[in-house]
CSV table of C-alpha atoms and ligand atoms in Angstrom, one decimal:
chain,number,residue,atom,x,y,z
A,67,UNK,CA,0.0,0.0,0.0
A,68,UNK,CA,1.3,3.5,-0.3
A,69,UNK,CA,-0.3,7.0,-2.2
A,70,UNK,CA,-3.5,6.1,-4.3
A,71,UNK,CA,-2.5,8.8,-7.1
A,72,UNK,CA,-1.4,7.4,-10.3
A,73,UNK,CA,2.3,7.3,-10.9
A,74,UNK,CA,4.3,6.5,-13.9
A,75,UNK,CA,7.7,6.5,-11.9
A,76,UNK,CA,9.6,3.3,-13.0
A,77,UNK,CA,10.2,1.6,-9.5
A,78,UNK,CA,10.7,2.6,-6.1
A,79,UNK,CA,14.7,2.8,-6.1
A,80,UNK,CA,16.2,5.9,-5.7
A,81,UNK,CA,20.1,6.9,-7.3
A,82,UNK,CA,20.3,9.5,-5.0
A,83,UNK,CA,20.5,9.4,-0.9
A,84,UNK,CA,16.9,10.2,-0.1
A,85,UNK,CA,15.6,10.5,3.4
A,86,UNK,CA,14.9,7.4,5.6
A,87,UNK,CA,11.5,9.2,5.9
A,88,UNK,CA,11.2,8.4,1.5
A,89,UNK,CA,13.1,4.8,1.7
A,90,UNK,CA,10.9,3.4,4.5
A,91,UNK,CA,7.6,4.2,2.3
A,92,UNK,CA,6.9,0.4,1.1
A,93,UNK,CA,6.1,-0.6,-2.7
A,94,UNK,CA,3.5,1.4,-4.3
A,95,UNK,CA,1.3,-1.1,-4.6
A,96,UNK,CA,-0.9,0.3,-7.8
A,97,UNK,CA,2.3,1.1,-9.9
A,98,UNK,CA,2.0,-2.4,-12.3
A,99,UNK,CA,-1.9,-1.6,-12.5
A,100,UNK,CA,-1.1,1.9,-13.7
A,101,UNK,CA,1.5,1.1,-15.9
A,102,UNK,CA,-1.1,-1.3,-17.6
A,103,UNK,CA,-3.8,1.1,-17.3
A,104,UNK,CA,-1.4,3.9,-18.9
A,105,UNK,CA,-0.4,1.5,-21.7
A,106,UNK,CA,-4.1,0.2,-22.6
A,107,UNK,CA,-5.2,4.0,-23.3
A,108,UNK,CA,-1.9,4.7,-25.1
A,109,UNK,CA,-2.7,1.8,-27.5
A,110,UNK,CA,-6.5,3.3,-28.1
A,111,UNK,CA,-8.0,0.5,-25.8
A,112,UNK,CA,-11.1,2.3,-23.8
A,113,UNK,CA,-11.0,1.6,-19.9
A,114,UNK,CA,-13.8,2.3,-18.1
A,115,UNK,CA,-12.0,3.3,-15.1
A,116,UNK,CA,-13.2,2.6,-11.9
A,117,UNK,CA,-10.0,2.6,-9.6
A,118,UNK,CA,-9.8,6.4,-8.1
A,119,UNK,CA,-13.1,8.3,-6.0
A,120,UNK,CA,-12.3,10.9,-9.0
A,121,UNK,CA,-15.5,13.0,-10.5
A,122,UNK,CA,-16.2,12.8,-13.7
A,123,UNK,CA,-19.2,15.5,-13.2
A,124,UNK,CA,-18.2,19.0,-14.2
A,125,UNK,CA,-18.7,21.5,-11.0
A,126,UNK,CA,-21.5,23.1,-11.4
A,127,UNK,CA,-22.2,26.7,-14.1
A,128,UNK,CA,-22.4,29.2,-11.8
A,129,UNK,CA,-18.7,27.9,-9.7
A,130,UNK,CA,-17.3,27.9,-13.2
A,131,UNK,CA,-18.7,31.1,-14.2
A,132,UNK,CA,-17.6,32.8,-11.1
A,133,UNK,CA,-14.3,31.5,-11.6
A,134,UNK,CA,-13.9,32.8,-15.1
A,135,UNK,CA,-15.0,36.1,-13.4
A,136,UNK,CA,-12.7,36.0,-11.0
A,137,UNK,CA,-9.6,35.0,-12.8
A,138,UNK,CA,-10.5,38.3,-15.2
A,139,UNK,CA,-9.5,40.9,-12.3
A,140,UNK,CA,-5.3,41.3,-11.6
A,141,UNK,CA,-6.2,41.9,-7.9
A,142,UNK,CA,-6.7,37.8,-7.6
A,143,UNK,CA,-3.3,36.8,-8.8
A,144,UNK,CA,-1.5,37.7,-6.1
A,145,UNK,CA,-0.3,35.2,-3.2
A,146,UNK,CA,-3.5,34.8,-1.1
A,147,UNK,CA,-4.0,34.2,2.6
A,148,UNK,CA,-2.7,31.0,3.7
A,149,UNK,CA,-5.6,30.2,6.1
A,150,UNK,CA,-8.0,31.0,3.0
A,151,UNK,CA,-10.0,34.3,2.7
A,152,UNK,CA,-11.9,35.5,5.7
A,153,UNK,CA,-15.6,35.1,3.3
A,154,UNK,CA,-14.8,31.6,2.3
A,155,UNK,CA,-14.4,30.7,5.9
A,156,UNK,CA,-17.3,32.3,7.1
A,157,UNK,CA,-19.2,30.2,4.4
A,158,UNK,CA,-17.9,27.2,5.4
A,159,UNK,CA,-19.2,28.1,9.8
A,160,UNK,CA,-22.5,29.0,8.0
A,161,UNK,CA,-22.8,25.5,6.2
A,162,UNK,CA,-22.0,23.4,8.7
A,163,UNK,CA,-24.9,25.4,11.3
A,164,UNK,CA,-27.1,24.9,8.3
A,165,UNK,CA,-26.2,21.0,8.3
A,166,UNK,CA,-25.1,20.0,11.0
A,167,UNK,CA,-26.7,22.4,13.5
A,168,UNK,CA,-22.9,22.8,14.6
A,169,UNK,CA,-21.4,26.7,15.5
A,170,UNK,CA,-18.1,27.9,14.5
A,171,UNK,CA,-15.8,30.7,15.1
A,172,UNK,CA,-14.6,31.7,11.5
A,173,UNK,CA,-11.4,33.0,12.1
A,174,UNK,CA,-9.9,30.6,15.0
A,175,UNK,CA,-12.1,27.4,14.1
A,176,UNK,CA,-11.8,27.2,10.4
A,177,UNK,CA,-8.9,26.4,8.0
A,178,UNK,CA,-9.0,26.7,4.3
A,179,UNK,CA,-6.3,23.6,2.8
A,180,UNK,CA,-5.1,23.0,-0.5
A,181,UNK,CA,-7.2,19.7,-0.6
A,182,UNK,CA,-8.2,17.8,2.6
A,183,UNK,CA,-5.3,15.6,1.9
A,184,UNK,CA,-3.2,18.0,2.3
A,185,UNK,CA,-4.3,19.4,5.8
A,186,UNK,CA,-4.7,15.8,7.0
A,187,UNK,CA,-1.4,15.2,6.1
A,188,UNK,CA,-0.2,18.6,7.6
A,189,UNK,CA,-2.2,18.2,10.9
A,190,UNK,CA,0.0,14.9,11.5
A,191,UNK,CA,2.4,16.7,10.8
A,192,UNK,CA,1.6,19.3,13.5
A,193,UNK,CA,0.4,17.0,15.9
A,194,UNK,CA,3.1,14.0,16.0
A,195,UNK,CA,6.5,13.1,16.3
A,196,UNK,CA,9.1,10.4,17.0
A,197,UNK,CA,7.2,8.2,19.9
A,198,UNK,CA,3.4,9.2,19.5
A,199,UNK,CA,1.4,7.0,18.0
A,200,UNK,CA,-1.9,7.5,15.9
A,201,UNK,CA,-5.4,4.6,16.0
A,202,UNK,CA,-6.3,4.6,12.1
A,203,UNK,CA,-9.4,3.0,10.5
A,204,UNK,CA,-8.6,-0.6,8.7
A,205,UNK,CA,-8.5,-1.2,5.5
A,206,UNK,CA,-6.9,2.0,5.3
A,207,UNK,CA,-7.0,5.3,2.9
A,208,UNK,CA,-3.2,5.1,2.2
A,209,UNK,CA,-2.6,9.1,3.2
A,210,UNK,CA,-4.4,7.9,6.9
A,211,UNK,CA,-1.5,5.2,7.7
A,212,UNK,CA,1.4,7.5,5.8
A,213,UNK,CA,1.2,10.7,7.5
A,214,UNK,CA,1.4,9.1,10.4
A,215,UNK,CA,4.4,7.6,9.2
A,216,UNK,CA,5.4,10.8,7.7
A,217,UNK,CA,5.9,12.5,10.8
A,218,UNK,CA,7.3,9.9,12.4
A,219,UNK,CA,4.7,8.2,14.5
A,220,UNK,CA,3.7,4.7,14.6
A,221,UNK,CA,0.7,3.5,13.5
A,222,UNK,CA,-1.9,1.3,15.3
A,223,UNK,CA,-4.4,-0.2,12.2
A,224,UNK,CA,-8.3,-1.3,13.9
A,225,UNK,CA,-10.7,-2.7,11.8
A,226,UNK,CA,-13.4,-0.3,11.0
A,227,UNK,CA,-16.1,-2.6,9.4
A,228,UNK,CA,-17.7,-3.1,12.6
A,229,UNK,CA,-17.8,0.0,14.3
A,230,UNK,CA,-18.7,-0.8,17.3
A,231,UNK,CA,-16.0,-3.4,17.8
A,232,UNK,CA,-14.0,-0.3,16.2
A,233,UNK,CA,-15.0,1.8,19.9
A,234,UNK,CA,-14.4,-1.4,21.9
A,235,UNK,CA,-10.9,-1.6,19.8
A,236,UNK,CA,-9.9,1.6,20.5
A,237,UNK,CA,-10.7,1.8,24.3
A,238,UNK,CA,-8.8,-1.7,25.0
A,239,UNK,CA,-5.9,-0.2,23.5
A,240,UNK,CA,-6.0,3.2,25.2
A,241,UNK,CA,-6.5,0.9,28.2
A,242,UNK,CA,-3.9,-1.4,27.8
A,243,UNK,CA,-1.0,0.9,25.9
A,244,UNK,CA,1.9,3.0,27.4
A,245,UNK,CA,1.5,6.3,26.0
A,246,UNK,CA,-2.2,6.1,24.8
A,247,UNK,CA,-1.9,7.0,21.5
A,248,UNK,CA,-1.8,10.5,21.1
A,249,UNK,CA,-4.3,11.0,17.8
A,250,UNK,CA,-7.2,8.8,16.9
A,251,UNK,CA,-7.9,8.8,12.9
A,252,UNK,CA,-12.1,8.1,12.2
A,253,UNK,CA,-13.2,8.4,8.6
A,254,UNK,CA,-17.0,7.8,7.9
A,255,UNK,CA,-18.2,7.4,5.3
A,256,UNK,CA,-15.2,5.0,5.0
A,257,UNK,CA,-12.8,4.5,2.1
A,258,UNK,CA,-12.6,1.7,0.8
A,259,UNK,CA,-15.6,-0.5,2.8
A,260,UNK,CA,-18.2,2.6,2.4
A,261,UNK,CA,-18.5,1.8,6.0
A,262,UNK,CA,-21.0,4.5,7.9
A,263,UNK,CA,-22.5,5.1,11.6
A,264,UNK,CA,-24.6,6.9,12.9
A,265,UNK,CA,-24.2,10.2,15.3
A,266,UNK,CA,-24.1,8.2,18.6
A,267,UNK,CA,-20.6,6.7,17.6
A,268,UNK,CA,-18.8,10.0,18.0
A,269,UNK,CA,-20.6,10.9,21.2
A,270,UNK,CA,-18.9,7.7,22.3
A,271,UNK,CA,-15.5,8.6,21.0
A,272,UNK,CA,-15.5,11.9,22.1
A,273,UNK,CA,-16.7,10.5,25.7
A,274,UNK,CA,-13.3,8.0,25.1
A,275,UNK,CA,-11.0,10.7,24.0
A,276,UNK,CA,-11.7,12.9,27.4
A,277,UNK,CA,-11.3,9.6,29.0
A,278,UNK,CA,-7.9,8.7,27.6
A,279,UNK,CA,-6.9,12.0,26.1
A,280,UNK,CA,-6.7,11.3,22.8
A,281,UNK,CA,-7.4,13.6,20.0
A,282,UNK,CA,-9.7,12.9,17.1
A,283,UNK,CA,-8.8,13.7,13.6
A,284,UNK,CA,-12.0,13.0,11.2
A,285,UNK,CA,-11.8,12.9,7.4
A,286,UNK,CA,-15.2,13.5,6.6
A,287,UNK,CA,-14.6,13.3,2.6
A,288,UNK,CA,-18.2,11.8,1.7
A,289,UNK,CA,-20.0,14.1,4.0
A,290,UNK,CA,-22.3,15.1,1.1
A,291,UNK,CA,-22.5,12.0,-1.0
A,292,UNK,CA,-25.6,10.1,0.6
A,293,UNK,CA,-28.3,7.6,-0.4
A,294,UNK,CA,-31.7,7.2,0.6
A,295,UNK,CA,-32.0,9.1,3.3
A,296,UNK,CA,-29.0,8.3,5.6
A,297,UNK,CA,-27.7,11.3,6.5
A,298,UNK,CA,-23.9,11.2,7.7
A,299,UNK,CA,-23.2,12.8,10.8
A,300,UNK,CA,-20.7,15.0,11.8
A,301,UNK,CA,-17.7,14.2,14.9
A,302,UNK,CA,-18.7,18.3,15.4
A,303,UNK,CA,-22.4,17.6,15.7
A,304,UNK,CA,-21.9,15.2,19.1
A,305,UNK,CA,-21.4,17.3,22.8
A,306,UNK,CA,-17.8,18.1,23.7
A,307,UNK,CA,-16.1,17.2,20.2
A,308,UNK,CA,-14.7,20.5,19.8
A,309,UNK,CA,-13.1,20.2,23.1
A,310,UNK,CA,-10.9,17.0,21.4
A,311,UNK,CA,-11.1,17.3,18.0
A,312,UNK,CA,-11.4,18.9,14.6
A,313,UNK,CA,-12.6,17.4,11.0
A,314,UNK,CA,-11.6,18.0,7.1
A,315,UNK,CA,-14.1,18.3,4.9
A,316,UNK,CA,-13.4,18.7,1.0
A,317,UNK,CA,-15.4,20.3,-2.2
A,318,UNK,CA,-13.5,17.6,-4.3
A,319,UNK,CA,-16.3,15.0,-4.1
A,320,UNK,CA,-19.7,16.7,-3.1
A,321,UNK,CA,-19.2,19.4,-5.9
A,322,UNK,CA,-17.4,17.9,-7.7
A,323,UNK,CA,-14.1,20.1,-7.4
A,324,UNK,CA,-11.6,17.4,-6.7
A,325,UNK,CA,-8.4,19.2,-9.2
A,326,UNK,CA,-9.1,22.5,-7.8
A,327,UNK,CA,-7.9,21.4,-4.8
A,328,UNK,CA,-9.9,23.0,-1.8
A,329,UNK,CA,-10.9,21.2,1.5
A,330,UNK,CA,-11.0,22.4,5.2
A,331,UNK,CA,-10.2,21.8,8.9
A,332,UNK,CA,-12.6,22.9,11.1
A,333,UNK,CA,-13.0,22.4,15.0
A,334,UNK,CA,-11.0,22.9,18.0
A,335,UNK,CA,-8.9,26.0,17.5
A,336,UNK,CA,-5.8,25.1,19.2
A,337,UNK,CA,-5.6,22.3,16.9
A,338,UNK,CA,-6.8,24.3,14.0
A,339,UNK,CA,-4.0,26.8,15.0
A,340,UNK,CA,-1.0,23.8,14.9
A,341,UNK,CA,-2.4,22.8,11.6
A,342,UNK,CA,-2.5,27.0,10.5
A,343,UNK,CA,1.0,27.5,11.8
A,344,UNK,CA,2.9,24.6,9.9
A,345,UNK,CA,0.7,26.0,6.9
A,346,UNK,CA,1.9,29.6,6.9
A,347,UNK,CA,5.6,28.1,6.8
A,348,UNK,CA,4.9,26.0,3.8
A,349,UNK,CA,2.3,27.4,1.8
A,350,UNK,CA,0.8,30.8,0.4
A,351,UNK,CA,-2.7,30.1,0.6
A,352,UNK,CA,-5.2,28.8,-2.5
A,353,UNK,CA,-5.1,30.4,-5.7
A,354,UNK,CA,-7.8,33.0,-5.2
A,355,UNK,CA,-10.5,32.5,-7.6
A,356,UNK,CA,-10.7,29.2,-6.4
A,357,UNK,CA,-11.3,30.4,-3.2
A,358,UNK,CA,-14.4,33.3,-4.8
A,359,UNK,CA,-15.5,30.4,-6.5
A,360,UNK,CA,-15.6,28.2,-3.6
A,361,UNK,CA,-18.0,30.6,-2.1
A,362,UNK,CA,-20.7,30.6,-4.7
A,363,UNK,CA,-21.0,27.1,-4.7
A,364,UNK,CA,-21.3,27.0,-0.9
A,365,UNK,CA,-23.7,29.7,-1.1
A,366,UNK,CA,-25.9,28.9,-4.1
A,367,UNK,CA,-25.1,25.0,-5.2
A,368,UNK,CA,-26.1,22.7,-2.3
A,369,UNK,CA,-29.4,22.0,-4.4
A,370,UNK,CA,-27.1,20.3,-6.8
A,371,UNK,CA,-25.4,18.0,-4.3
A,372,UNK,CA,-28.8,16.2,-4.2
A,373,UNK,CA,-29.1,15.8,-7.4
A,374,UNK,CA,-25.9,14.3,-7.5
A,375,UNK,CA,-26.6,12.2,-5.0
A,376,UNK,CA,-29.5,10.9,-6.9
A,377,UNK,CA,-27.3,10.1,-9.9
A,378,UNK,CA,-24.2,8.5,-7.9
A,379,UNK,CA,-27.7,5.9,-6.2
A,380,UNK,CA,-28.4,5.6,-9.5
A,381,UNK,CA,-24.6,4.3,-10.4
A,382,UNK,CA,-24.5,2.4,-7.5
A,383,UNK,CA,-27.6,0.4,-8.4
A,384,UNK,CA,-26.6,-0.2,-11.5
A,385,UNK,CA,-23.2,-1.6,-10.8
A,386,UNK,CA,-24.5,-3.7,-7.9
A,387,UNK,CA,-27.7,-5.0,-9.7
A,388,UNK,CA,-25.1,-6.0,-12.7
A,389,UNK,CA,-22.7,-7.8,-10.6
A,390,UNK,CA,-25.3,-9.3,-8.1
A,391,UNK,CA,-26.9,-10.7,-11.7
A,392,UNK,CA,-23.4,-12.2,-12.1
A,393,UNK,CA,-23.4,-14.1,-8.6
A,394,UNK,CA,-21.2,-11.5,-6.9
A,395,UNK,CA,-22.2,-10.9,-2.9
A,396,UNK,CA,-22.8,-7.1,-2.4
A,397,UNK,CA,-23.5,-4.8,0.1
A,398,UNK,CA,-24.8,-2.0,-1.0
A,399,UNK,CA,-23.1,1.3,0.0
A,400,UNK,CA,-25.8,4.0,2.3
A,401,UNK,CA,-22.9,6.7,1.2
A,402,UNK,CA,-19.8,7.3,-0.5
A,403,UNK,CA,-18.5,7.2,-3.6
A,404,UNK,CA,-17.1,2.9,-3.8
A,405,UNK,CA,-18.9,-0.1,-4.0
A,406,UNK,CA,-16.2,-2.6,-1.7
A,407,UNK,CA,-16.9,-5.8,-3.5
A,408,UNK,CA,-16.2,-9.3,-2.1
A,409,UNK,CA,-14.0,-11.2,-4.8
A,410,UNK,CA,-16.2,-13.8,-5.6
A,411,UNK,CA,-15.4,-18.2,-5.8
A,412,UNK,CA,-13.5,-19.2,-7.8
A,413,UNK,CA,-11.4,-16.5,-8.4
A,414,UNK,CA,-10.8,-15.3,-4.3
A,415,UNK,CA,-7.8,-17.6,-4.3
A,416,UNK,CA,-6.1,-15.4,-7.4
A,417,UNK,CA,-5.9,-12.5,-4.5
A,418,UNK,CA,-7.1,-8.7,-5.4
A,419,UNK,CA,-4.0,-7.9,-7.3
A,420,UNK,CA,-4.1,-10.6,-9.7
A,421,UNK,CA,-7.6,-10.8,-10.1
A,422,UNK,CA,-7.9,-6.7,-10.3
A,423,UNK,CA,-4.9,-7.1,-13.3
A,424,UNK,CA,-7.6,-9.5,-15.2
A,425,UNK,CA,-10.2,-7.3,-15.1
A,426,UNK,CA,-7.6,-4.8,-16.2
A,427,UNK,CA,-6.6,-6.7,-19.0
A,428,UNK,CA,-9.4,-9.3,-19.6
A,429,UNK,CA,-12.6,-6.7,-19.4
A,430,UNK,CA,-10.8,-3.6,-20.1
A,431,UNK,CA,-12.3,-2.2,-16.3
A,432,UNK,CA,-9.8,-0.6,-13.8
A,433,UNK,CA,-10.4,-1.0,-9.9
A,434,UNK,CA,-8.5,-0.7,-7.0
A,435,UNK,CA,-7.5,-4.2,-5.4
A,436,UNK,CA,-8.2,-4.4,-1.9
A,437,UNK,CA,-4.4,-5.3,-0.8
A,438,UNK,CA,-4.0,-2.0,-1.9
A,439,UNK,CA,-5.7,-0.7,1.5
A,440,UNK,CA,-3.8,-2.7,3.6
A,441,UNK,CA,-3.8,-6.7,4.7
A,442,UNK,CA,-7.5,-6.6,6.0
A,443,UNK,CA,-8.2,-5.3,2.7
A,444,UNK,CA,-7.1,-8.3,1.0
A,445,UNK,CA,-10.5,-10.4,-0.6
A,446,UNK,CA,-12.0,-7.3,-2.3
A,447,UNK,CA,-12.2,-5.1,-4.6
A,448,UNK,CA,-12.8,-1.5,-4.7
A,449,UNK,CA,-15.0,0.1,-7.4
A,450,UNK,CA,-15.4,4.0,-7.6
A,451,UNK,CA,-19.1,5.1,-9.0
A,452,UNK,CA,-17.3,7.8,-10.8
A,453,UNK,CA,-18.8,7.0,-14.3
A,454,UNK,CA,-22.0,7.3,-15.5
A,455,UNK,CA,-24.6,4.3,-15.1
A,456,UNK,CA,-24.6,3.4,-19.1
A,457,UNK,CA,-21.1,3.2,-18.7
A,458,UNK,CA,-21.4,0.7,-15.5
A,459,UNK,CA,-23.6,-1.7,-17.1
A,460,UNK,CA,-20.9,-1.8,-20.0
A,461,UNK,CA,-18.4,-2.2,-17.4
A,462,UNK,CA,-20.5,-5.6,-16.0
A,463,UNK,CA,-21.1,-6.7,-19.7
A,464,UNK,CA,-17.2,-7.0,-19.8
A,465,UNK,CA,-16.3,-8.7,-16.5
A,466,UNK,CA,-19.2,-11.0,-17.3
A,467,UNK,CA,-17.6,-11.8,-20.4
A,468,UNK,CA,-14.2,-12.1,-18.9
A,469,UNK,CA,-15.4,-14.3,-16.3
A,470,UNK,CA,-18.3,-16.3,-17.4
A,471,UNK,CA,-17.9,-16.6,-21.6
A,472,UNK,CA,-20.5,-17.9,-23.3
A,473,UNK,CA,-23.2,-17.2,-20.8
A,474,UNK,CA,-25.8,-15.2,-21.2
A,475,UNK,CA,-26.5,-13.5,-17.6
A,476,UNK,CA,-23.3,-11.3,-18.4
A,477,UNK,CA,-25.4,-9.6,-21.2
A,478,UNK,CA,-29.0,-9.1,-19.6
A,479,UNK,CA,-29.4,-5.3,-19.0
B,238,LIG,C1,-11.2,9.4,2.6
B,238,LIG,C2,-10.6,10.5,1.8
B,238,LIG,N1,-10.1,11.5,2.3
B,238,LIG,C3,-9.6,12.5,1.6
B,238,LIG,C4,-9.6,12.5,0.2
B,238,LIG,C5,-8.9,13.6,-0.6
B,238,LIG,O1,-9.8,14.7,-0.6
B,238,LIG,P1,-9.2,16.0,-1.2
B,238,LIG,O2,-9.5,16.0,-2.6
B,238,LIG,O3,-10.0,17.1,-0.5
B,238,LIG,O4,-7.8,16.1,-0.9
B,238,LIG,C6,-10.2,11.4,-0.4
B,238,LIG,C7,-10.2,11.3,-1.9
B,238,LIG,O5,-10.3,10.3,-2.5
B,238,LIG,C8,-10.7,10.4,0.4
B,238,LIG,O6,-11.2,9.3,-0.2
């Protein structure tokens, strides 16, 4: 396991003296898919490519037209704020009362980052050193275990698929460990299992963290990606989190904004603060018609978000209707952007890599192998909902053909 970005780099050997902190990163364990995946579309082969949580949806009009606006005036080409334009934060405090009913001071509780990924990894960063140790949800989003590892913690991986054995997981090893681990990483909706709980799960971490003294960091990417009703909630929303912890949230996924880059930390201030001091040595803030643009579609957009969410049920059906018709054993996602698929007999023996390169090169569909998030991982297979649901039900009519030829259950619509 290691980044989840597609790289081209040739191996993992460096010529030069790197840092231990580069050399102890392991394998990357997508590289052969990507190469493949990279070679296909250089030889004209259409993949229907369902390995990254990456939007295909354009953001909507109005962000892009403010953008164009925005970029037209010399005033917004100048290094911006690093903590993100006072307006943008303010829109953020005002959404989350409008969600989640939580209150938020703009300019000590709110953080603009150049992605979510970026803060999270930042916050680590600000949080941990040599000798701390970090709880992180398992199968893992590769960025949760290696920014830990980053910044030179150690990394304590607990099963998240069950969440309440999760919250008995963690409070045996605060219990029984020597520092309790200093940070405890929670990311519902999950990546890769899809994962979610309800609200009274973070009033019981919160109630652990005061207990132990942990702090919670929450990646709360799929906050607006929901199905039929379920509603994710937020760490923020539960009594005392701001006392213990703070949460990213990112416009990559709800509106669809993942390139431009613009996610933020939100919560308690003195953490917000670490996260805002390490930032103002490294960075200079987003570009800031991104930011102007940000605004609008916080302000005007969030009708869009359901429709989206409509479409991405839509996707979801049809992918797991297809592979259900093919005998595969699906759960069926409540949120999130991944259907986490158990590889089905005969083929569980091939393992996800193997059987992930077949699809790649036997159906022409990309997906991410479960390995890829880590041992518990291993079994499954991790399809993104990122294309539209024509496109899915071609994407079944080739892995039925791969795997079943000749029979006629892989064609049915
Ligand atoms: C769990 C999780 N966190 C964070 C991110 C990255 O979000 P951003 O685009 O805001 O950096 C992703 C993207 O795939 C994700 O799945």
């Amino acid at each position: 396991m290691r980044s989840d970005s597609e790289s081209l780099f040739e191996d993992d050997n460096f010529k030069i003296p790197v840092a231990d902190r580069v050399k102890r990163l392991p394998p990357y364990m997508f590289g052969k898919i990507n190469k493949v995946k990279h070679q296909m579309r250089v030889d004209n082969i259409d993949v229907i490519d369902l390995g990254m949580g990456n939007p295909t949806d354009p953001p909507h009009p109005m962000i892009l037209e403010k953008i164009n606006e925005a970029v037209g005036d010399p005033r917004n080409h100048r290094y911006s704020v690093s903590q993100g334009i006072a307006n943008l934060r303010k829109e953020v405090a005002k959404r989350y009362d409008r969600k989640f009913g939580v209150e938020l001071n703009h300019d000590t509780e709110v953080l603009t980052c150049i992605g979510s990924k970026e803060g999270f990894s930042h916050m680590c960063l600000a949080l941990m050193g040599p000798g701390d140790s970090a709880i992180v949800p398992s199968p893992s989003f590769p960025i949760h275990v290696y920014a830990v590892m980053l910044a030179a913690g150690n990394v304590i991986a607990l099963d998240v698929r069950e969440p309440e054995k999760f919250l008995e997981n963690i409070a045996y090893t605060c219990e029984h460990m020597f520092p309790v681990p200093k940070v405890v990483v929670v990311n519902f909706p999950h990546n890769p299992s899809s994962t979610v709980i309800e609200q009274g799960f973070y009033d019981e971490l919160v109630k652990l963290a005061k207990k132990y003294g942990f702090l919670i960091i929450s990646d709360f990417a799929y906050a607006d990606i929901c199905f039929e009703g379920y509603k994710a909630p937020s760490l923020l929303a539960s009594p005392g989190a701001k006392d213990v912890g703070v949460e990213f949230t990112t416009m990559s996924k709800g509106y669809s904004m993942a390139g431009w880059r613009i996610g933020f930390c939100s919560g308690n201030s003195e953490m917000v603060r670490a996260l805002a001091t390490i930032k103002g040595y490294y960075d200079y803030g987003l570009f800031q018609p991104i930011q102007i643009a940000a605004i609008v579609a916080m302000r005007h957009c969030d009708d869009a978000i359901d429709e989206l969410c409509v479409e991405y049920q839509q996707r979801r059906d049809a992918l797991c209707d297809g592979l259900e018709r093919l005998g595969w054993e699906i759960e069926r996602p409540k949120a999130g952007m991944f259907v986490w698929a158990k590889i089905p007999e005969p083929w569980a023996e091939m393992g996800s890599i193997e059987f992930s390169m077949k699809l790649l090169n036997e159906a022409a569909v990309a997906v991410s192998p479960g390995r890829g998030f880590g041992e518990d991982g291993e079994g499954y297979l991790r399809l993104a909902i990122v294309e539209n649901s024509q496109r899915l039900r071609q994407a079944v009519r080739q892995i039925g053909r791969c795997l079943r030829p000749g029979d006629d259950v892989a064609e049915e619509e």
